[in-house]
Amino acid sequence: MSQVRQVGLLPAGCQPWNKDVCAANGDRFAYCATLAIYIYQLDHRYNEFKLHAIMSEHKKTITAISWCPHNPDLFASGSTDNLVIIWNVAEQKVIAKLNSTKGMPASLSWCWNTEDAVAFVSHRGPLLIWTITGPDSGVTVHREAHSFLSDICVFRWHTQKKGKVVFGHIDGSLSIFQPGNKSQKHVLRPESLEGTDEEDPVTAVEWDPLSTDYLLVANLHCGIRLVDSESLYCITTFNFPSAAASVQCLAWVPSAPGMFVTGDSQVGILRVWNVSRTTPIDNFKLKKTGFHCLHVLSSPPRKKFSIQSPAKNHYTSSTSEAVPLPNLTQNQAFSLPPGHAVCCFLDGGVGLYDMGAKKWDFLRDLGHVETIFDCKFKPDDPNLLATASFDGTVKVWDINTLTAVYTSPGNEGVIYSISWAPGDLNCIAGATSRNGAFIWDIKKGKMIQRFNEHGKNGIFCIAWSHKDSKRIATCSGDGFCIIRTIDGKMLHKYKHPAAVFGCDWSQNNNSVRIWDYTQDACINVLSGHTAPVRGLMWNTEIPYLLISGSWDYTIKVWDTREGTCLDTVYDHGADVYGLTCHPSRPFTMASCSRDSTVRLWSLAPVINPLQINILADRSWEEIIGNTDNAIEQGTPPLLCGKVSKDIKQEVEKETGNPRVKKLRWFSECLSPPGGSNNLWNLVAVIKGQDDSLLPQNYSKGIMHLKHLTKFRTSEAQELTTVKMSKFGGGIGVPTKEERLKEAAEIHLRLGQIQRYCELMVELGEWDKALSIAPGVSLKYWKKLMQRRADQLIQEDKDDAIPYCIATGDVKKLVNFFTSRGQLKEALLVAQAACEGSMQALHVSPPKGSSYSDDTYKEDFSELLCKVSKELAEWYFRDGRAVLASCCHLAVDNIELAMAYLIRGNELELAVCVGTVLGDSAVPATHYALELLARKCMMFPTWNLAADLLLMLPDNELQLVKLCAFYPGCTEEIDDLHEKCKLPKAEECMQLAETAHANGNIFETVKYYILSQDPEKALPIGIDFIKENISSSDWTLDTIYPVLDLLSYIRTEKLLLHKCTVVRNELLILYGYIGALLAIRRQYQSIVPALYEYTSQLLKRREVSVPLKIENLSEELDAWRACTQSVNQLTEESPYTPPSDLQRMIYSTLLKRIKEGPLTGIVGPDYVTGSNLPSHSDIHISCLTGSKIQGPVYFLEDGKSAISLNDALMWAKVNPFSPLGTGIRLNPF
């Protein structure tokens, strides 16, 4: 079981130094940091893009990426070490590599004229074409495209004309080549440059998708031109609103012919153009920093729920001669096309902008774009993490939301090291490669002090003293270590024989040496890393725990008592530089790396026995110790740090029920960020805690519903002072409109208000129509309002919201938000409705109407539960089980809140929270305790397992299983039996024989497995099960209890040679029953694997069981057919209704399965971090054959891997390993 879990990831930003660093195809888009490529994929269920993979194979800066136009799974990338790589995104692997000797791929692109060739070019050419497969594979040189007079910035193949290609140069000229024509080199320079040596680089060039010869060109200073590549003539020059504006990038909009968008280089302004006009149609300021590159996605994301549109067209009136209008009303003639632009900015920000709705669908602001050398938590706030990077900035992140909160001004050169000022001073000291050291005041946002004592030498480490806040130490490549006051007065200067890398002295070799400064001797050398070690960190609570980060891309966790490595983490894609922990959250670690990501890890699994000691309410001696006895070899882990001692003191002060506080405080100290504090706040609210005791940041998380509207109202009052910017738009009116307008005016003067309104609607002037409509009647106005809302919802516009609220149409609005994946908005509206803030508009209720306010409220609370469920599911599938649980607690649904914690395998948290919540959480708490006890069924924690089970009221059966599986000697077994109040092993033998004589199968099996010869239970139990299955009306509940007991026979007895036949029968029966249990629990992903496993065992092993392979495959097909509508995997696969026979087989299955206990805990398991891409080690699941996303679980052969989620679900329905060895799984 791995000791370190990845619980968070801060992706890098997009690099600003090369041109083609973002690309898109179908429902994926990608961008490059310096050394890695980030791939985002559309999640159709929630209509949002999620980080899918990080590809890191390049060791030097990536220069360009290009997506294959014929195959959405392939793309190519090039880097400055002359390497070109072809990737398969679906399988996340490299499929071809080219070490080009002919030149660096400064720019590259797939060839449009051949299936599998990539062209790349260095600065002056030639253009090289690499054919990847087939008889002609290899690199060829383009016949004409070489010996250019000016460097190439960018090149583009024509998408229709085979082999036609254009190059843009630094001097502002273009070169155009096409087979059969004379090649045109260095033509079409902007007129203003003719005859001069001035350079005006081509920043972008794109072929017009609708023409064979037209081309859009952007030059940095001379702006944009539309040119004809045949006649070499400039057709249009586009004009910018101001002379200062310059274009950095441009892209055609595939969904709207003649439209294109551009991004400015100084400020992030997105401009929308049409080739028929020389000035922009619209300008949006998206960000303060300039654009770097742009890519328009052709397919707008598909909708999750389709909202049924009414059949007839609402928007034409009976009196009008007008034809029904197209979807776009006339004043939107130049309206923005529905399209999404992937925007990358010069500060590394990356986003997806929805041009139609004028809003960000996704924005990752302020990522680092280069190696991150150091990371440190803020001393007085464990939620703030500062990072320092090669890109010259320091950024501060909120690790709960994984977003940047502050960034330093930049341009500091390379920043190697940072140190926070002590306490709440809100300053960070930084050390740079050439510019000395500085102090950055975060709140003022500027540098307030600089230190230059080391001259131009690199400063590798800086440390702000936490005992005396006026002192700062630095050490440098010049061999000096200097201690000074913050106003710059030097106090000490030490000289070392060589460069100093840390105020903790580092020898820069491949092992980690541990020195005892009282003995002046090296007491241990930890070997294992294959490259220099840069990051080192002692754990503040467990004195022997050391974490090291190395240039071999790994992080290792060491037990320094024996010098053993407890775990190695391979997730970073490059050298690991910094490691840090906050003392108040000692088991959450952050690491940073040359792969420009920051990752968060939980080290809690390392001290799991200790966590369980706390849950089992063991004595303080088994939880907290002192350093001397904790570092003795073989001692179980004890907490020895300040934080644990503080918790102990506080708990001992508590009057009343100290256990609740003890569980909460330890849980918050041991759990990673990302919801555990939020969860405990909600538990406190449910337990009736006074609102005044809630922490300040409570309103930022998921709030209990009784607070939701209150907090949001006060937030709205703060926001009213902020002015909103208005979007311009609209253009001249055609004559038909004039005519209709005139008609409308006449109707109005004749008092025919309704006709006037209908015509105004048709003209798209809804506001005029709606303001006059009450003159007809309130009822008519309401109908018109609803029509307007329907139309806006169909156009997917936010403007629909006020119309729905004014007419009190809550359901429509909640559905509108849900369909767009805006679940938090939906929740807010539903809650407001429940509190009666939204009045459904009663125009004039008919007499005796039965609709009272209470009925409305019931309706709304049902809606509310539905929305919280959706939101919880969204968090859960995002690998954030704790926040999913918060969503259910917020609506007082304790059963589901507990279920989500258990399904996320947050078992310790589930027990803590369940214990505090009391009665309503009991069934789930007991189940979590059983699973935790299974986790402890290995050395040296058997006693703990017994303690956990003794906390349950009806625990005899659970204790029987524990004692049966215990592999000690006879005396140890009898001791455990005594502790669990069970008879000794010898007595069990007699009890079993008596029960057998009386024909009581269950008791016979139970006592035999507790005796010295547990294998005697096997034939008896298995015959009982086979006999049952042979009859037609058996159910799971009749045979499962016996089968479950049999699975706890000690492994060494089960694997005896004489048990081979019964063992195989047990494995096959458990495989089949496991498949049925998986159907009951809705573990869709492993049902087919369990059926397949059972069939394979039936095929390969000599057994006589009443199961036939063909029946198994019929059952599986029937299950698939009858549940496919529920879990349709892809939207394309056609739905075929199940046959009558399949329906019959499936209904028989359901009769056998029946509902299980704990109905709330159904649905797949999804642990924290399930969707975080690992970087370097890619494993293929032996159950599904596809790549494992998220944590991996290795089976007993040490090679076969399955995902941790599948392992958890498998172990809950079939305890035996999928390899068919008879060994039990323990992935908990």
mmCIF file of C-alpha atoms in Angstrom, residues 102-395:
data_model
loop_
_atom_site.group_PDB
_atom_site.id
_atom_site.type_symbol
_atom_site.label_atom_id
_atom_site.label_comp_id
_atom_site.label_asym_id
_atom_site.label_seq_id
_atom_site.Cartn_x
_atom_site.Cartn_y
_atom_site.Cartn_z
ATOM 1 C CA LYS A 102 19.734 18.385 -39.275
ATOM 2 C CA GLY A 103 18.480 21.192 -37.085
ATOM 3 C CA MET A 104 16.305 22.310 -34.217
ATOM 4 C CA PRO A 105 12.533 22.134 -34.773
ATOM 5 C CA ALA A 106 11.821 25.806 -34.097
ATOM 6 C CA SER A 107 8.388 25.405 -35.669
ATOM 7 C CA LEU A 108 6.499 22.231 -36.600
ATOM 8 C CA SER A 109 3.222 21.120 -38.138
ATOM 9 C CA TRP A 110 1.477 17.956 -39.388
ATOM 10 C CA CYS A 111 1.376 17.788 -43.173
ATOM 11 C CA TRP A 112 -2.138 18.077 -44.534
ATOM 12 C CA ASN A 113 -1.364 16.240 -47.745
ATOM 13 C CA THR A 114 -0.220 12.948 -46.191
ATOM 14 C CA GLU A 115 -1.619 10.827 -43.410
ATOM 15 C CA ASP A 116 1.380 10.490 -41.122
ATOM 16 C CA ALA A 117 4.074 13.032 -41.789
ATOM 17 C CA VAL A 118 5.253 15.930 -39.659
ATOM 18 C CA ALA A 119 7.164 18.876 -41.090
ATOM 19 C CA PHE A 120 9.539 20.992 -39.027
ATOM 20 C CA VAL A 121 11.936 23.786 -39.764
ATOM 21 C CA SER A 122 14.855 25.492 -37.996
ATOM 22 C CA HIS A 123 15.359 29.252 -38.141
ATOM 23 C CA ARG A 124 16.660 29.579 -41.707
ATOM 24 C CA GLY A 125 15.378 26.284 -43.085
ATOM 25 C CA PRO A 126 15.412 23.869 -44.749
ATOM 26 C CA LEU A 127 11.899 22.455 -44.256
ATOM 27 C CA LEU A 128 12.310 18.813 -43.186
ATOM 28 C CA ILE A 129 9.499 16.277 -43.589
ATOM 29 C CA TRP A 130 9.480 13.235 -41.329
ATOM 30 C CA THR A 131 7.330 10.352 -42.540
ATOM 31 C CA ILE A 132 6.607 8.346 -39.404
ATOM 32 C CA THR A 133 5.519 4.931 -40.714
ATOM 33 C CA GLY A 134 5.209 2.986 -43.932
ATOM 34 C CA PRO A 135 7.693 2.072 -46.664
ATOM 35 C CA ASP A 136 8.913 5.670 -47.095
ATOM 36 C CA SER A 137 9.520 6.366 -43.421
ATOM 37 C CA GLY A 138 12.405 8.694 -42.638
ATOM 38 C CA VAL A 139 13.301 12.363 -43.090
ATOM 39 C CA THR A 140 13.330 14.141 -46.462
ATOM 40 C CA VAL A 141 14.210 17.738 -47.304
ATOM 41 C CA HIS A 142 11.640 19.961 -49.075
ATOM 42 C CA ARG A 143 13.030 20.675 -52.572
ATOM 43 C CA GLU A 144 12.568 24.451 -52.523
ATOM 44 C CA ALA A 145 12.017 25.609 -48.958
ATOM 45 C CA HIS A 146 15.594 26.296 -47.840
ATOM 46 C CA SER A 147 18.307 28.998 -47.713
ATOM 47 C CA PHE A 148 16.011 31.789 -46.527
ATOM 48 C CA LEU A 149 17.443 35.260 -45.986
ATOM 49 C CA SER A 150 15.538 35.902 -42.766
ATOM 50 C CA ASP A 151 14.601 33.638 -39.835
ATOM 51 C CA ILE A 152 11.243 31.849 -39.941
ATOM 52 C CA CYS A 153 8.735 32.758 -37.206
ATOM 53 C CA VAL A 154 5.876 30.514 -38.254
ATOM 54 C CA PHE A 155 4.670 28.335 -41.162
ATOM 55 C CA ARG A 156 1.283 26.908 -42.215
ATOM 56 C CA TRP A 157 0.188 24.183 -44.662
ATOM 57 C CA HIS A 158 -2.902 24.846 -46.741
ATOM 58 C CA THR A 159 -5.753 22.595 -45.615
ATOM 59 C CA GLN A 160 -7.247 22.054 -49.108
ATOM 60 C CA LYS A 161 -4.486 22.624 -51.673
ATOM 61 C CA LYS A 162 -2.095 19.734 -51.390
ATOM 62 C CA GLY A 163 1.465 20.688 -50.582
ATOM 63 C CA LYS A 164 0.888 24.459 -50.540
ATOM 64 C CA VAL A 165 2.742 26.091 -47.659
ATOM 65 C CA VAL A 166 3.477 29.623 -46.424
ATOM 66 C CA PHE A 167 6.319 30.858 -44.183
ATOM 67 C CA GLY A 168 6.319 34.106 -42.161
ATOM 68 C CA HIS A 169 9.708 35.748 -41.515
ATOM 69 C CA ILE A 170 11.248 38.066 -38.940
ATOM 70 C CA ASP A 171 11.790 40.780 -41.575
ATOM 71 C CA GLY A 172 8.015 40.904 -42.179
ATOM 72 C CA SER A 173 8.041 39.039 -45.510
ATOM 73 C CA LEU A 174 6.265 35.817 -46.565
ATOM 74 C CA SER A 175 7.523 32.876 -48.645
ATOM 75 C CA ILE A 176 4.947 30.770 -50.498
ATOM 76 C CA PHE A 177 5.540 27.370 -52.133
ATOM 77 C CA GLN A 178 3.201 25.091 -54.020
ATOM 78 C CA PRO A 179 3.901 22.087 -56.249
ATOM 79 C CA GLY A 180 3.918 23.001 -59.950
ATOM 80 C CA ASN A 181 4.192 26.773 -59.366
ATOM 81 C CA LYS A 182 7.178 29.059 -59.175
ATOM 82 C CA SER A 183 8.232 29.452 -55.559
ATOM 83 C CA GLN A 184 7.826 32.950 -54.114
ATOM 84 C CA LYS A 185 10.485 33.827 -51.542
ATOM 85 C CA HIS A 186 10.358 36.867 -49.269
ATOM 86 C CA VAL A 187 7.379 38.602 -50.871
ATOM 87 C CA LEU A 188 4.540 40.781 -49.545
ATOM 88 C CA ARG A 189 6.480 42.785 -46.969
ATOM 89 C CA PRO A 190 4.293 45.537 -45.509
ATOM 90 C CA GLU A 191 4.499 48.621 -47.751
ATOM 91 C CA SER A 192 5.843 50.865 -45.013
ATOM 92 C CA LEU A 193 8.933 48.629 -44.725
ATOM 93 C CA GLU A 194 9.793 48.477 -48.434
ATOM 94 C CA GLY A 195 13.373 49.539 -49.073
ATOM 95 C CA THR A 196 14.332 49.650 -45.371
ATOM 96 C CA ASP A 197 16.262 47.215 -43.187
ATOM 97 C CA GLU A 198 13.730 47.501 -40.381
ATOM 98 C CA GLU A 199 12.284 44.260 -39.062
ATOM 99 C CA ASP A 200 8.598 43.746 -38.355
ATOM 100 C CA PRO A 201 8.173 40.050 -37.535
ATOM 101 C CA VAL A 202 5.179 38.098 -38.806
ATOM 102 C CA THR A 203 3.381 37.133 -35.577
ATOM 103 C CA ALA A 204 0.676 35.032 -37.225
ATOM 104 C CA VAL A 205 -0.370 33.717 -40.621
ATOM 105 C CA GLU A 206 -3.496 31.643 -41.411
ATOM 106 C CA TRP A 207 -5.021 30.418 -44.712
ATOM 107 C CA ASP A 208 -8.637 31.422 -45.344
ATOM 108 C CA PRO A 209 -10.586 28.148 -44.871
ATOM 109 C CA LEU A 210 -13.011 29.134 -47.695
ATOM 110 C CA SER A 211 -10.508 30.071 -50.370
ATOM 111 C CA THR A 212 -7.522 28.444 -52.045
ATOM 112 C CA ASP A 213 -5.399 31.584 -52.218
ATOM 113 C CA TYR A 214 -6.395 34.088 -49.533
ATOM 114 C CA LEU A 215 -4.263 34.462 -46.477
ATOM 115 C CA LEU A 216 -4.475 36.513 -43.256
ATOM 116 C CA VAL A 217 -1.138 37.885 -42.086
ATOM 117 C CA ALA A 218 -0.359 39.767 -38.899
ATOM 118 C CA ASN A 219 2.842 41.771 -38.421
ATOM 119 C CA LEU A 220 3.738 42.991 -34.968
ATOM 120 C CA HIS A 221 3.720 46.700 -35.859
ATOM 121 C CA CYS A 222 2.013 46.962 -39.245
ATOM 122 C CA GLY A 223 -1.129 45.127 -38.188
ATOM 123 C CA ILE A 224 -3.277 42.691 -40.171
ATOM 124 C CA ARG A 225 -3.656 42.274 -43.931
ATOM 125 C CA LEU A 226 -5.709 39.946 -46.111
ATOM 126 C CA VAL A 227 -3.480 39.023 -49.088
ATOM 127 C CA ASP A 228 -3.852 36.955 -52.264
ATOM 128 C CA SER A 229 -1.071 34.385 -52.495
ATOM 129 C CA GLU A 230 -1.462 34.014 -56.310
ATOM 130 C CA SER A 231 -1.403 37.628 -57.501
ATOM 131 C CA LEU A 232 0.705 38.700 -54.466
ATOM 132 C CA TYR A 233 -1.690 41.588 -53.927
ATOM 133 C CA CYS A 234 -2.868 43.012 -50.590
ATOM 134 C CA ILE A 235 -6.695 42.943 -50.637
ATOM 135 C CA THR A 236 -7.533 44.604 -47.310
ATOM 136 C CA THR A 237 -5.564 46.281 -44.559
ATOM 137 C CA PHE A 238 -7.401 46.244 -41.230
ATOM 138 C CA ASN A 239 -7.316 49.287 -38.962
ATOM 139 C CA PHE A 240 -6.938 49.287 -35.199
ATOM 140 C CA PRO A 241 -8.797 51.691 -32.887
ATOM 141 C CA SER A 242 -5.459 53.031 -31.593
ATOM 142 C CA ALA A 243 -1.998 53.263 -33.083
ATOM 143 C CA ALA A 244 -0.501 51.674 -29.958
ATOM 144 C CA ALA A 245 -2.314 48.355 -30.452
ATOM 145 C CA SER A 246 -0.300 45.514 -31.947
ATOM 146 C CA VAL A 247 -1.335 41.975 -32.839
ATOM 147 C CA GLN A 248 0.227 38.959 -31.210
ATOM 148 C CA CYS A 249 -1.997 36.193 -32.603
ATOM 149 C CA LEU A 250 -5.030 35.519 -34.794
ATOM 150 C CA ALA A 251 -7.421 32.691 -35.634
ATOM 151 C CA TRP A 252 -10.341 32.107 -38.021
ATOM 152 C CA VAL A 253 -13.665 31.173 -36.438
ATOM 153 C CA PRO A 254 -14.657 27.912 -38.166
ATOM 154 C CA SER A 255 -18.355 28.223 -37.273
ATOM 155 C CA ALA A 256 -18.744 31.675 -38.884
ATOM 156 C CA PRO A 257 -17.441 32.215 -42.423
ATOM 157 C CA GLY A 258 -15.408 35.407 -42.833
ATOM 158 C CA MET A 259 -15.017 35.965 -39.091
ATOM 159 C CA PHE A 260 -11.693 35.940 -37.277
ATOM 160 C CA VAL A 261 -10.395 36.938 -33.852
ATOM 161 C CA THR A 262 -7.114 38.541 -32.804
ATOM 162 C CA GLY A 263 -5.279 39.012 -29.511
ATOM 163 C CA ASP A 264 -3.284 42.167 -28.688
ATOM 164 C CA SER A 265 0.294 41.922 -27.480
ATOM 165 C CA GLN A 266 0.358 44.634 -24.759
ATOM 166 C CA VAL A 267 -3.040 44.138 -23.109
ATOM 167 C CA GLY A 268 -5.294 41.076 -23.202
ATOM 168 C CA ILE A 269 -7.848 42.458 -25.660
ATOM 169 C CA LEU A 270 -9.705 39.950 -27.836
ATOM 170 C CA ARG A 271 -10.962 41.622 -31.028
ATOM 171 C CA VAL A 272 -13.588 40.138 -33.326
ATOM 172 C CA TRP A 273 -13.420 40.983 -37.057
ATOM 173 C CA ASN A 274 -15.214 40.253 -40.285
ATOM 174 C CA VAL A 275 -13.298 40.356 -43.575
ATOM 175 C CA SER A 276 -15.940 42.699 -45.010
ATOM 176 C CA ARG A 277 -15.062 45.475 -42.533
ATOM 177 C CA THR A 278 -11.737 47.127 -41.876
ATOM 178 C CA THR A 279 -12.445 47.855 -38.214
ATOM 179 C CA PRO A 280 -13.204 45.361 -35.421
ATOM 180 C CA ILE A 281 -16.862 44.457 -34.757
ATOM 181 C CA ASP A 282 -16.204 44.015 -31.073
ATOM 182 C CA ASN A 283 -13.407 44.270 -28.502
ATOM 183 C CA PHE A 284 -13.255 42.491 -25.155
ATOM 184 C CA LYS A 285 -10.655 43.257 -22.540
ATOM 185 C CA LEU A 286 -10.065 39.853 -20.975
ATOM 186 C CA LYS A 287 -6.912 40.457 -18.953
ATOM 187 C CA LYS A 288 -4.346 43.123 -18.089
ATOM 188 C CA THR A 289 -1.461 41.189 -19.621
ATOM 189 C CA GLY A 290 -1.045 40.724 -23.366
ATOM 190 C CA PHE A 291 -2.018 37.678 -25.409
ATOM 191 C CA HIS A 292 0.540 35.081 -26.391
ATOM 192 C CA CYS A 293 -1.443 32.689 -28.576
ATOM 193 C CA LEU A 294 -5.037 31.905 -29.573
ATOM 194 C CA HIS A 295 -6.832 28.876 -30.916
ATOM 195 C CA VAL A 296 -10.535 28.625 -31.730
ATOM 196 C CA LEU A 297 -12.241 25.315 -30.947
ATOM 197 C CA SER A 298 -14.519 24.299 -33.759
ATOM 198 C CA SER A 299 -17.086 22.303 -31.794
ATOM 199 C CA PRO A 300 -18.799 24.193 -28.994
ATOM 200 C CA PRO A 301 -19.171 21.871 -25.995
ATOM 201 C CA ARG A 302 -22.289 19.744 -26.165
ATOM 202 C CA LYS A 303 -25.103 20.219 -23.693
ATOM 203 C CA LYS A 304 -25.542 17.857 -20.805
ATOM 204 C CA PHE A 305 -29.332 17.910 -20.654
ATOM 205 C CA SER A 306 -31.162 18.883 -23.780
ATOM 206 C CA ILE A 307 -33.946 21.286 -22.930
ATOM 207 C CA GLN A 308 -36.895 20.353 -25.119
ATOM 208 C CA SER A 309 -37.792 23.194 -27.408
ATOM 209 C CA PRO A 310 -41.459 23.818 -28.137
ATOM 210 C CA ALA A 311 -42.470 22.626 -31.568
ATOM 211 C CA LYS A 312 -43.960 25.767 -33.039
ATOM 212 C CA ASN A 313 -42.110 28.991 -33.515
ATOM 213 C CA HIS A 314 -43.117 31.570 -30.909
ATOM 214 C CA TYR A 315 -41.521 34.530 -32.491
ATOM 215 C CA THR A 316 -43.794 35.479 -35.362
ATOM 216 C CA SER A 317 -47.224 36.976 -34.964
ATOM 217 C CA SER A 318 -50.300 36.020 -36.921
ATOM 218 C CA THR A 319 -50.707 39.536 -38.290
ATOM 219 C CA SER A 320 -47.282 39.803 -39.783
ATOM 220 C CA GLU A 321 -46.204 39.063 -43.331
ATOM 221 C CA ALA A 322 -42.699 38.382 -42.072
ATOM 222 C CA VAL A 323 -41.026 35.053 -42.583
ATOM 223 C CA PRO A 324 -40.147 33.203 -39.370
ATOM 224 C CA LEU A 325 -36.894 34.611 -38.109
ATOM 225 C CA PRO A 326 -33.722 32.601 -38.026
ATOM 226 C CA ASN A 327 -32.281 32.014 -34.554
ATOM 227 C CA LEU A 328 -30.315 35.234 -34.554
ATOM 228 C CA THR A 329 -32.423 38.338 -34.328
ATOM 229 C CA GLN A 330 -31.554 41.075 -36.803
ATOM 230 C CA ASN A 331 -29.721 43.416 -34.518
ATOM 231 C CA GLN A 332 -27.346 40.556 -33.939
ATOM 232 C CA ALA A 333 -26.419 40.415 -37.606
ATOM 233 C CA PHE A 334 -22.780 40.601 -36.612
ATOM 234 C CA SER A 335 -23.350 38.857 -33.348
ATOM 235 C CA LEU A 336 -20.538 36.830 -31.913
ATOM 236 C CA PRO A 337 -20.255 33.359 -33.343
ATOM 237 C CA PRO A 338 -20.788 30.462 -30.989
ATOM 238 C CA GLY A 339 -17.224 29.355 -30.420
ATOM 239 C CA HIS A 340 -14.653 28.860 -27.736
ATOM 240 C CA ALA A 341 -11.239 30.482 -27.895
ATOM 241 C CA VAL A 342 -8.317 28.903 -26.060
ATOM 242 C CA CYS A 343 -6.401 32.001 -24.913
ATOM 243 C CA CYS A 344 -2.832 31.924 -23.595
ATOM 244 C CA PHE A 345 -1.357 35.093 -22.091
ATOM 245 C CA LEU A 346 2.147 36.406 -21.579
ATOM 246 C CA ASP A 347 1.940 35.884 -17.797
ATOM 247 C CA GLY A 348 1.286 32.170 -18.292
ATOM 248 C CA GLY A 349 -2.494 32.410 -17.819
ATOM 249 C CA VAL A 350 -4.574 29.925 -19.865
ATOM 250 C CA GLY A 351 -8.317 30.056 -20.381
ATOM 251 C CA LEU A 352 -11.228 28.994 -22.513
ATOM 252 C CA TYR A 353 -13.426 31.939 -23.463
ATOM 253 C CA ASP A 354 -16.991 31.427 -24.659
ATOM 254 C CA MET A 355 -17.368 34.160 -27.277
ATOM 255 C CA GLY A 356 -21.134 33.762 -27.657
ATOM 256 C CA ALA A 357 -21.903 34.013 -23.955
ATOM 257 C CA LYS A 358 -19.049 36.470 -23.321
ATOM 258 C CA LYS A 359 -17.706 34.610 -20.314
ATOM 259 C CA TRP A 360 -14.813 32.405 -19.234
ATOM 260 C CA ASP A 361 -15.689 28.728 -19.231
ATOM 261 C CA PHE A 362 -12.410 28.053 -17.571
ATOM 262 C CA LEU A 363 -9.468 30.251 -16.579
ATOM 263 C CA ARG A 364 -6.204 29.070 -14.999
ATOM 264 C CA ASP A 365 -4.674 32.358 -14.065
ATOM 265 C CA LEU A 366 -1.057 32.982 -13.182
ATOM 266 C CA GLY A 367 0.614 29.575 -13.456
ATOM 267 C CA HIS A 368 4.419 29.450 -13.220
ATOM 268 C CA VAL A 369 5.874 28.849 -16.659
ATOM 269 C CA GLU A 370 9.277 27.551 -15.581
ATOM 270 C CA THR A 371 11.055 25.429 -12.984
ATOM 271 C CA ILE A 372 9.811 26.054 -9.438
ATOM 272 C CA PHE A 373 12.818 26.045 -7.104
ATOM 273 C CA ASP A 374 11.250 26.545 -3.713
ATOM 274 C CA CYS A 375 7.923 26.382 -1.897
ATOM 275 C CA LYS A 376 7.075 27.404 1.681
ATOM 276 C CA PHE A 377 3.896 27.524 3.808
ATOM 277 C CA LYS A 378 3.015 30.798 5.562
ATOM 278 C CA PRO A 379 3.946 30.435 9.236
ATOM 279 C CA ASP A 380 0.601 31.669 10.589
ATOM 280 C CA ASP A 381 -1.647 30.193 7.856
ATOM 281 C CA PRO A 382 -1.354 26.566 6.704
ATOM 282 C CA ASN A 383 -3.630 27.325 3.723
ATOM 283 C CA LEU A 384 -1.205 29.713 1.984
ATOM 284 C CA LEU A 385 1.763 28.375 0.060
ATOM 285 C CA ALA A 386 4.399 30.584 -1.608
ATOM 286 C CA THR A 387 6.418 29.391 -4.624
ATOM 287 C CA ALA A 388 9.556 30.803 -6.274
ATOM 288 C CA SER A 389 10.462 30.159 -9.868
ATOM 289 C CA PHE A 390 12.999 30.436 -12.670
ATOM 290 C CA ASP A 391 10.463 32.759 -14.336
ATOM 291 C CA GLY A 392 11.374 35.552 -11.885
ATOM 292 C CA THR A 393 8.143 35.650 -9.849
ATOM 293 C CA VAL A 394 6.988 34.615 -6.400
ATOM 294 C CA LYS A 395 3.349 33.490 -6.235
#
